[in-house]
Short mmCIF file of C-alpha atoms and ligand atoms in Angstrom, two decimals:
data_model
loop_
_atom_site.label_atom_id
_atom_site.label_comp_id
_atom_site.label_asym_id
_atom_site.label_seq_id
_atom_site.Cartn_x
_atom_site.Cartn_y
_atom_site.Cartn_z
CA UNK A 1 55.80 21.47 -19.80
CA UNK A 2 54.73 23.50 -22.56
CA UNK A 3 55.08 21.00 -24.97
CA UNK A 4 53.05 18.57 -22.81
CA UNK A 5 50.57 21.84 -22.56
CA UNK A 6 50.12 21.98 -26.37
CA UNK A 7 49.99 17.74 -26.57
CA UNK A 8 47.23 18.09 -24.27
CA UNK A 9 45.18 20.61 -25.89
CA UNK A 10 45.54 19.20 -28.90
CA UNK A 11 44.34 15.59 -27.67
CA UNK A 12 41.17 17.04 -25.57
CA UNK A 13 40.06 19.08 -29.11
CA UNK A 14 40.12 15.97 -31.01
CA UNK A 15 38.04 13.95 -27.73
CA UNK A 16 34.41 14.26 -29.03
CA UNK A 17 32.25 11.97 -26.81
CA UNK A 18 32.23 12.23 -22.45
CA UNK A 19 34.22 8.78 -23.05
CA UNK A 20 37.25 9.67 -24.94
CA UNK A 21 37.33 13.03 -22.76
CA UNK A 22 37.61 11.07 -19.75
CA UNK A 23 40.20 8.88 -21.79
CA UNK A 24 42.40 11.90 -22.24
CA UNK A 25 41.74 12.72 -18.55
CA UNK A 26 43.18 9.81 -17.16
CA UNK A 27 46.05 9.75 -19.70
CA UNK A 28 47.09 13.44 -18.47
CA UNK A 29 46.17 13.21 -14.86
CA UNK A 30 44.97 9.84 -14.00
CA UNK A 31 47.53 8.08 -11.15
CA UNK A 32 49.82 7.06 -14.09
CA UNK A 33 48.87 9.97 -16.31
CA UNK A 34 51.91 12.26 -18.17
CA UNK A 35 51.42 15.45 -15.86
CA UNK A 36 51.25 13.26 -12.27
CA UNK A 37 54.33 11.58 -13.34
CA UNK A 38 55.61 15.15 -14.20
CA UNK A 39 56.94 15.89 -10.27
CA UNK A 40 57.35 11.83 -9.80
CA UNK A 41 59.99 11.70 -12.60
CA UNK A 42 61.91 15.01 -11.94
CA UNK A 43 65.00 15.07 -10.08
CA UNK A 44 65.10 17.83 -7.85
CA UNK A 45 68.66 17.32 -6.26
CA UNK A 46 69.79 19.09 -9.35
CA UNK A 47 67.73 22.13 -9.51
CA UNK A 48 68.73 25.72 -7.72
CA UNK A 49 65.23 26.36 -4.58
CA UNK A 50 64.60 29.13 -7.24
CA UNK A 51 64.00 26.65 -10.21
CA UNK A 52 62.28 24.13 -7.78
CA UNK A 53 59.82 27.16 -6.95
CA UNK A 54 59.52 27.63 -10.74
CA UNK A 55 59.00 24.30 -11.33
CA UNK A 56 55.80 23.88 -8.46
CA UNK A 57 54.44 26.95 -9.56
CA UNK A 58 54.08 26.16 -13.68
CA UNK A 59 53.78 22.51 -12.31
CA UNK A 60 50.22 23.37 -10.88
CA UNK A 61 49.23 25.78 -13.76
CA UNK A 62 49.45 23.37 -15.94
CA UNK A 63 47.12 21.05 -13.33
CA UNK A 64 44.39 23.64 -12.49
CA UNK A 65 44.68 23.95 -16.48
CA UNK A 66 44.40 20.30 -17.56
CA UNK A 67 41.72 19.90 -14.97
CA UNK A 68 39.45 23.27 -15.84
CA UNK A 69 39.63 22.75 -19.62
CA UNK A 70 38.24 18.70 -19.50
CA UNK A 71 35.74 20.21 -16.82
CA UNK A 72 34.37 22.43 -19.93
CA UNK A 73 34.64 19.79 -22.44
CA UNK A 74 32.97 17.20 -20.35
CA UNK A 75 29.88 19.97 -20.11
CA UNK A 76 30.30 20.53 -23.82
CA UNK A 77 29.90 17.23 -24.68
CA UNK A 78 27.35 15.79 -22.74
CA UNK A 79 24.89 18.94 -23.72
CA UNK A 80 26.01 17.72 -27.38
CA UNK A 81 25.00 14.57 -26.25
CA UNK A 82 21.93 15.34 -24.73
CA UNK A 83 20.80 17.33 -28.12
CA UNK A 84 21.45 14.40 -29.97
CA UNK A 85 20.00 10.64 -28.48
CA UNK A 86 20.28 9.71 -31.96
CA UNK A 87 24.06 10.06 -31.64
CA UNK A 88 24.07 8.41 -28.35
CA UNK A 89 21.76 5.23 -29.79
CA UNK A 90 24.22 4.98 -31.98
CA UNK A 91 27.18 4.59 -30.02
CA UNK A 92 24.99 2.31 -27.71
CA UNK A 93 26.67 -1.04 -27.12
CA UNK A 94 22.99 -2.93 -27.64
CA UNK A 95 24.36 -6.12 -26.41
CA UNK A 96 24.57 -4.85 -22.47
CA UNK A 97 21.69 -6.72 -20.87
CA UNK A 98 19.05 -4.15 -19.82
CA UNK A 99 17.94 -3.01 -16.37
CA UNK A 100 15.29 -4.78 -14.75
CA UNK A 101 12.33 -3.04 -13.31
CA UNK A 102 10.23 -5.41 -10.81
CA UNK A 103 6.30 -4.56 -10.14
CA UNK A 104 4.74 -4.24 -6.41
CA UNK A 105 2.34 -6.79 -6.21
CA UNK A 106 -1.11 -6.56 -5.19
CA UNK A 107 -1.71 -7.43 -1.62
CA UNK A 108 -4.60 -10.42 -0.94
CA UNK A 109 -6.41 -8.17 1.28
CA UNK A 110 -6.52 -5.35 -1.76
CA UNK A 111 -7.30 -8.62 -4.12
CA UNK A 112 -10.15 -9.99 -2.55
CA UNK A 113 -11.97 -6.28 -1.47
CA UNK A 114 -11.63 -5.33 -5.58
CA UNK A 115 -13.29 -8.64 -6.35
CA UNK A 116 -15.93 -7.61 -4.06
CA UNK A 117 -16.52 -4.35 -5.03
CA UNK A 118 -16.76 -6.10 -8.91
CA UNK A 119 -19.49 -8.28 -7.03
CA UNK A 120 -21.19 -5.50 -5.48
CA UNK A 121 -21.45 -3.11 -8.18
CA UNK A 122 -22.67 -5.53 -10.56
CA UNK A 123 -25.70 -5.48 -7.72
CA UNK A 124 -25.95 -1.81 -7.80
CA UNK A 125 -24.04 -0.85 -4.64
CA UNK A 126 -21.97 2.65 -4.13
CA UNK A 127 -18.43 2.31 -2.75
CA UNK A 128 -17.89 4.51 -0.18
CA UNK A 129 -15.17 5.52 2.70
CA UNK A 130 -15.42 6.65 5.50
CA UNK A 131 -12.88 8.41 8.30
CA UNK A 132 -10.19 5.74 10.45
CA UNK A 133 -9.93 8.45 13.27
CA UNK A 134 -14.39 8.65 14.17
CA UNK A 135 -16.30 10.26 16.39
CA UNK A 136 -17.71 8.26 19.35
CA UNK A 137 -21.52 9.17 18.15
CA UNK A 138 -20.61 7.07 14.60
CA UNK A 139 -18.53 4.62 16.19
CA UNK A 140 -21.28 3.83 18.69
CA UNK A 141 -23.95 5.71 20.02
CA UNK A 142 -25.81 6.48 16.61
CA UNK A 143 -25.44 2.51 16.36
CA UNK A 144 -27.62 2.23 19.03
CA UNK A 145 -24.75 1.43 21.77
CA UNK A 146 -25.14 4.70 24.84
CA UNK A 147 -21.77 5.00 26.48
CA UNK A 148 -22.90 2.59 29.31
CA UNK A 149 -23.71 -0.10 27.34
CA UNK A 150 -21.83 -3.22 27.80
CA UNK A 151 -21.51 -4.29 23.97
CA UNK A 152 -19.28 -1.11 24.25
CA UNK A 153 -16.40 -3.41 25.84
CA UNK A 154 -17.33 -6.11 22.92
CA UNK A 155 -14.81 -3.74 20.91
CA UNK A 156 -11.51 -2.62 23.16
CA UNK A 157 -11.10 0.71 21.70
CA UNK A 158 -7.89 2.88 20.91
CA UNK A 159 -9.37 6.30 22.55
CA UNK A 160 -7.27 9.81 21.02
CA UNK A 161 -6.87 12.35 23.62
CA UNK A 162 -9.26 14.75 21.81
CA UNK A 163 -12.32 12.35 22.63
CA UNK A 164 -12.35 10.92 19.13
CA UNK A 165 -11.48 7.14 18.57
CA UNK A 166 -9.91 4.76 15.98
CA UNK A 167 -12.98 3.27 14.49
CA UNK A 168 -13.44 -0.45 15.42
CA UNK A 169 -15.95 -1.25 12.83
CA UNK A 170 -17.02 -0.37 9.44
CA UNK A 171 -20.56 0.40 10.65
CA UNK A 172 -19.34 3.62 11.75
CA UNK A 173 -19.81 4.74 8.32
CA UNK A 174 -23.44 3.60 8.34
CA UNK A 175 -25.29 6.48 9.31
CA UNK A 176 -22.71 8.63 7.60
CA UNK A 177 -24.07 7.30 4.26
CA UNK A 178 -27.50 7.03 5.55
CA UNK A 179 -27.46 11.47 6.19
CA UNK A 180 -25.82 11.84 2.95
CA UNK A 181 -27.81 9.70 1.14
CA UNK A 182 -31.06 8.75 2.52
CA UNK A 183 -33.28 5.99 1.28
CA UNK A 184 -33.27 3.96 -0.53
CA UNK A 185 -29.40 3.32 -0.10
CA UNK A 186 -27.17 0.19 -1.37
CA UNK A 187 -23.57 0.60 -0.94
CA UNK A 188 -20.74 -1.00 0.86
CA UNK A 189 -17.38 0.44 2.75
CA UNK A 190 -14.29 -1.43 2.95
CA UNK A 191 -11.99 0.18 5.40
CA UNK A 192 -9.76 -0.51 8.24
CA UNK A 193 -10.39 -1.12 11.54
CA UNK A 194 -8.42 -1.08 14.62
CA UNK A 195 -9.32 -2.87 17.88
CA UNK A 196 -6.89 -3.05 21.46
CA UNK A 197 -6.42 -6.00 21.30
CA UNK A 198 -3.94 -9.13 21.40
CA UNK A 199 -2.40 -10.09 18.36
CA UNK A 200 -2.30 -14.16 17.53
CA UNK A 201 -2.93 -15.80 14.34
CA UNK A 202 -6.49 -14.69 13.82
CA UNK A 203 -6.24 -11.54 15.62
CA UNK A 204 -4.68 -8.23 14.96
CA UNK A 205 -5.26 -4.99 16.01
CA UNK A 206 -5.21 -3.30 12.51
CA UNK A 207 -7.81 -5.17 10.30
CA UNK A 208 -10.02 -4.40 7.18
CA UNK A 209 -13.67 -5.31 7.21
CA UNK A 210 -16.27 -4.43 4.37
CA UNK A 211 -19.59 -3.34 5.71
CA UNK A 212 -22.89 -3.53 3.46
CA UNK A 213 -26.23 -1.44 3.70
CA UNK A 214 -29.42 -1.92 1.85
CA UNK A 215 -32.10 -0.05 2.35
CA UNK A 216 -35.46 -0.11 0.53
CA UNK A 217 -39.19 -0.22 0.77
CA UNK A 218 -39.90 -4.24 2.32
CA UNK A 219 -36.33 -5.53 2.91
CA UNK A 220 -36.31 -8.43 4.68
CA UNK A 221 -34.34 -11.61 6.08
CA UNK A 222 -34.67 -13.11 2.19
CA UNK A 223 -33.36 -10.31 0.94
CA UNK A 224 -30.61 -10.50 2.96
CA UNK A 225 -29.56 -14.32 2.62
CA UNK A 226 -30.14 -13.53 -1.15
CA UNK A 227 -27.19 -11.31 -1.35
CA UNK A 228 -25.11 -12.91 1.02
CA UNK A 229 -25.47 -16.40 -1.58
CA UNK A 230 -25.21 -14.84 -4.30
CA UNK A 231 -22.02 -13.33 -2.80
CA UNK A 232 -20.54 -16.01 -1.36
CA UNK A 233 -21.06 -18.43 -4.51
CA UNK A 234 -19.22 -15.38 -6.63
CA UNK A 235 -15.82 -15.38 -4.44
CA UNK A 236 -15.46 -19.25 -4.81
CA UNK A 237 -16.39 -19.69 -7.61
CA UNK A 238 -19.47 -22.66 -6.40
CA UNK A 239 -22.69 -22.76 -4.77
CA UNK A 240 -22.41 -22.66 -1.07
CA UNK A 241 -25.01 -23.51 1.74
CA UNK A 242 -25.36 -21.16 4.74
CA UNK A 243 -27.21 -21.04 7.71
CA UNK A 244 -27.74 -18.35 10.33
CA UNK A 245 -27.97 -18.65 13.53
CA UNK A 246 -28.73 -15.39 16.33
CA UNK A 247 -26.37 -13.21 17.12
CA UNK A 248 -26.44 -10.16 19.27
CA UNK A 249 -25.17 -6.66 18.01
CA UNK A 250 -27.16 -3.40 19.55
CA UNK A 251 -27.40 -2.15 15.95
CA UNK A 252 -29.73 -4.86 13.84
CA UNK A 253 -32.76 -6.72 15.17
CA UNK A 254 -32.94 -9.33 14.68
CA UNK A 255 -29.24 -9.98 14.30
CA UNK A 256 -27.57 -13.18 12.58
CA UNK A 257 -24.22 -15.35 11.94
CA UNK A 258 -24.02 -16.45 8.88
CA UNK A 259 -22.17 -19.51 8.77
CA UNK A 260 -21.35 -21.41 5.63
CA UNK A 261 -20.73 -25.12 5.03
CA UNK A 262 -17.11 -25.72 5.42
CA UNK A 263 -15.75 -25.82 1.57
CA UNK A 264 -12.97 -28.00 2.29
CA UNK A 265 -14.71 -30.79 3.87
CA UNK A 266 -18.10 -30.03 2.29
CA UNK A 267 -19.20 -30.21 5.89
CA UNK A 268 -17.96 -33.68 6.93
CA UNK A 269 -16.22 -32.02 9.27
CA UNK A 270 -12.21 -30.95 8.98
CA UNK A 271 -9.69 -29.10 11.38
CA UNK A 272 -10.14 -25.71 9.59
CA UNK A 273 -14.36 -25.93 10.85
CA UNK A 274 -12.76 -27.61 13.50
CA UNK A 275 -15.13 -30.49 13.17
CA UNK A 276 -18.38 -28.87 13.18
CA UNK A 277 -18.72 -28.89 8.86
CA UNK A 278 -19.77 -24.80 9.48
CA UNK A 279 -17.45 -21.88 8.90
CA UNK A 280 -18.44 -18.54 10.93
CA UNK A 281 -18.76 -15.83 8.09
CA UNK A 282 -21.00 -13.01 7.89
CA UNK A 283 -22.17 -10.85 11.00
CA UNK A 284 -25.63 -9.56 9.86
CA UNK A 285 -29.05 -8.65 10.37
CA UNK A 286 -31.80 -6.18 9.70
CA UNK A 287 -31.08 -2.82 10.36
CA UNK A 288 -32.41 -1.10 14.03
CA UNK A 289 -35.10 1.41 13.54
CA UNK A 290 -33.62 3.25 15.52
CA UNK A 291 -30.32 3.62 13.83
CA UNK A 292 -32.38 4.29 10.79
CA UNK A 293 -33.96 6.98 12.89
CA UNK A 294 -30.54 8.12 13.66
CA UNK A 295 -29.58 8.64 9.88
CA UNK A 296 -32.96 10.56 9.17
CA UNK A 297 -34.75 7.64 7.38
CA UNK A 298 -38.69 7.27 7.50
CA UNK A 299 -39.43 3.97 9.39
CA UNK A 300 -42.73 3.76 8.41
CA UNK A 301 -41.80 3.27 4.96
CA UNK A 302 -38.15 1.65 4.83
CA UNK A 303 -35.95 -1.12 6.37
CA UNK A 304 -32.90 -2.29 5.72
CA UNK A 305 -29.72 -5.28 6.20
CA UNK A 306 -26.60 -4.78 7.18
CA UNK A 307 -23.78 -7.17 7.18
CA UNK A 308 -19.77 -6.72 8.09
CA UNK A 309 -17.44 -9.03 6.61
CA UNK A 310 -14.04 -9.78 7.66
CA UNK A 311 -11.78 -8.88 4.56
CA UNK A 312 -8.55 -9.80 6.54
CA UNK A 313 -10.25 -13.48 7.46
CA UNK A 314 -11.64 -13.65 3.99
CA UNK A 315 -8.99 -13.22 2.27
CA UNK A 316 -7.01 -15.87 4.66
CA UNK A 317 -9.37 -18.13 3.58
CA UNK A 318 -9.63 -17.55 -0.21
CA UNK A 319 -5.91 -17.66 -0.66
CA UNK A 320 -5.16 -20.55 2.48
CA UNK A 321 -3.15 -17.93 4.82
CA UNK A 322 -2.46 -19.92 7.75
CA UNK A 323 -1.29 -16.66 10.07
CA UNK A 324 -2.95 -13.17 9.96
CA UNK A 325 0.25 -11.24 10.87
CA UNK A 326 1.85 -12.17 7.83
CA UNK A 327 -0.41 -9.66 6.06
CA UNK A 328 1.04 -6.44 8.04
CA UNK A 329 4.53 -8.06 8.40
CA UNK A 330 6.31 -6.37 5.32
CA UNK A 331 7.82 -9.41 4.04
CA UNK A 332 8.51 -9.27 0.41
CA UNK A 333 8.54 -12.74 0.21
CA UNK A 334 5.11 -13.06 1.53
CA UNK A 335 3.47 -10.13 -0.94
CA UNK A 336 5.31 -11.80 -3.80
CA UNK A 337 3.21 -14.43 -4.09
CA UNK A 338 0.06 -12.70 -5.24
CA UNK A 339 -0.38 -11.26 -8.74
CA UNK A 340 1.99 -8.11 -9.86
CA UNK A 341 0.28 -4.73 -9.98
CA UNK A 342 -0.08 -3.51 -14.05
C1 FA5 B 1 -18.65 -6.25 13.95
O1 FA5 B 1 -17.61 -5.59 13.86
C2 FA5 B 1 -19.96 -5.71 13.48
N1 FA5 B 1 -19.81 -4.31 13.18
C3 FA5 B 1 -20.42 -6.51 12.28
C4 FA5 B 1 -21.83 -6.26 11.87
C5 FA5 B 1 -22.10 -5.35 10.84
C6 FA5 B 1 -22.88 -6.93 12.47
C7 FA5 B 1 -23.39 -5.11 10.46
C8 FA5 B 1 -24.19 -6.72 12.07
C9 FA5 B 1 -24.44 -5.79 11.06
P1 FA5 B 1 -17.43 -8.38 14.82
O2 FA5 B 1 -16.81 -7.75 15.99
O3 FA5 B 1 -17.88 -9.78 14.97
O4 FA5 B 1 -18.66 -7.54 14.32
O5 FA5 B 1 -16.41 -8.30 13.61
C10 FA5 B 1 -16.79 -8.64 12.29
C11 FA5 B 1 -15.66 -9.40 11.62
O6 FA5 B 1 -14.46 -8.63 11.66
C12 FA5 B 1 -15.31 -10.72 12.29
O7 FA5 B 1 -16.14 -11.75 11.85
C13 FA5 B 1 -13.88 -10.91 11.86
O8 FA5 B 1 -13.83 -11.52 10.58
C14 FA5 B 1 -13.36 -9.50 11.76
N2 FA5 B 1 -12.56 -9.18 12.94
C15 FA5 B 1 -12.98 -8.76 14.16
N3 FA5 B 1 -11.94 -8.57 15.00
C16 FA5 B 1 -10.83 -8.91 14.31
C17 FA5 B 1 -9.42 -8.94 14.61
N4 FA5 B 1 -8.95 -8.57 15.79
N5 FA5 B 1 -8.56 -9.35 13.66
C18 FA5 B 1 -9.04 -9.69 12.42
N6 FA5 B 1 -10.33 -9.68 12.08
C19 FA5 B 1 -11.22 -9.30 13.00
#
């Protein structure tokens, strides 16, 4: 044993590196090493209890010896190591292939709101946010909608137990912007937007619209339909006709759809404008005096548009997504497909 001691020592002071420590380890006490095989190969028959006790005892000196001494050499060395990369590049076997780091990709809904913000601030418009959990006076009645008002159940609303609400529309954060900013205003909000309601392949109940507000001295309808066409044409890339056609909403008067010609038939007609050569866009319309009145802005001198796109729809459309729950769904195969984040 004492000769295996000194064999040992001697070995672990010549191991310099955490590899040819861990060499001498298992040559010493791995399950064939020279000190395991010590008790394997020694026959006790022939030894008096008192040797056999002497034996066990210098038996796991030695062990608790071995084991303590490559502990501090192992800690040794790799704080050499550490001190020293250019020691370790060195000793680097360069020819091991590397590990591969994959990039989160960008999700289409992300995609399509930074190309719109790109759009929008080349126009002049502020980004801003605005709370998910809203207060019922933002949400609706500074929009013009009282609590008995039946465009209220347009909207089925997740209501908190506090009294507050998850905001179903990005026009809650209109007269937020219009106190903190006043006139004249041009900015847009993308957010998310949550709605009780039942989930199919155009509907779900967590959903990201982008809301725009202008308002100046004289805005009118041709302002609007400006911006809209000049948006519209930027996203795909072509000219595209619209149209608009009434539509009700308590907070613009007059209000509009804004339909555009369908760009995969050219309006022929086709199954995605389901024959009628129109797609159903834009929600729009001048801004109600009184929901200007409500965020503080002089009437007699300004008016405004509003408009609230559906990002989620939008961006089905721009990149052909045939089923909206893919885009919550968590699918890694699904969020591969779009660009990688840099
Ligand atoms: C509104 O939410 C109005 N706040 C829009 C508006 C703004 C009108 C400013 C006038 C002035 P609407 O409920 O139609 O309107 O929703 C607007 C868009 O959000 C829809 O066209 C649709 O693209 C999208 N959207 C609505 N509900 C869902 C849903 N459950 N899933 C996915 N997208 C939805």
């Amino acid at each position: 044993m004492d000769d295996i001691r000194e064999q040992f020592l001697a070995e672990l002071n010549k191991a310099a590196s955490a590899k040819e420590i861990d060499e001498v380890r298992v040559r010493y006490l791995g399950r064939k090493g020279v000190i395991t095989l010590l008790a394997k190969n020694t026959d006790f028959s022939k030894l008096t209890p008192e040797q056999k006790r002497d034996f066990g005892r210098r038996l796991n000196e030695l062990k608790a010896l071995a084991e303590s001494e490559i502990g501090r050499a192992l800690e040794a060395a790799k704080a050499r190591e550490a001190a020293a990369p250019a020691a370790v590049l060195a000793n680097l076997d360069r020819t091991l292939p590397g590990t591969g780091h994959s990039l989160g990709c960008i999700h289409p809904i992300a995609l399509v709101q930074m190309e719109l913000e790109d759009i929008f601030q080349g126009m002049g418009f502020m980004v801003l946010t605005g709370p998910e959990v809203e207060k019922e006076y933002y949400n609706f009645d500074a929009l013009n909608i009282p609590p008995d008002h039946p465009a209220r159940d347009m909207q089925d609303t997740y209501w908190l137990t506090n009294g507050m609400l998850l905001r179903t529309h990005t026009s809650a954060i209109q007269v937020r912007a219009m106190e903190r900013f006043g006139a004249p205003l041009r900015a847009i909000f993308p957010g998310r937007c949550f709605r009780y309601e039942a989930i199919d392949a155009s509907h779900e109940n967590t959903f990201y619209q982008l809301e725009g507000l202008m308002v100046d001295e004289g805005i009118s309808v041709a302002n609007l339909i400006a911006v809209m066409k000049a948006l519209l044409s930027e996203i795909f890339h072509r000219e595209v006709t619209v149209r608009l056609r009434p539509g009700f909403f308590p907070f613009v008067e007059p209000g509009f759809e804004l339909d555009a010609q369908c760009l995969l038939c050219g309006g022929k007609g086709c199954s995605t404008c389901k024959g009628s050569g129109w797609i159903e866009l834009i929600p729009c319309g001048l801004v109600h005096p009184r929901v200007l009145e409500f965020g503080r802005i002089d009437t007699s001198k300004y008016s405004g548009f509003a408009f609230g796109l559906g990002l989620t729809r939008l961006a089905m459309m721009k990149f052909g997504i045939p089923d909206i729950r893919l885009m919550n769904s968590g699918d890694i195969r699904f969020y591969e497909q779009f660009p990688a984040a840099v």
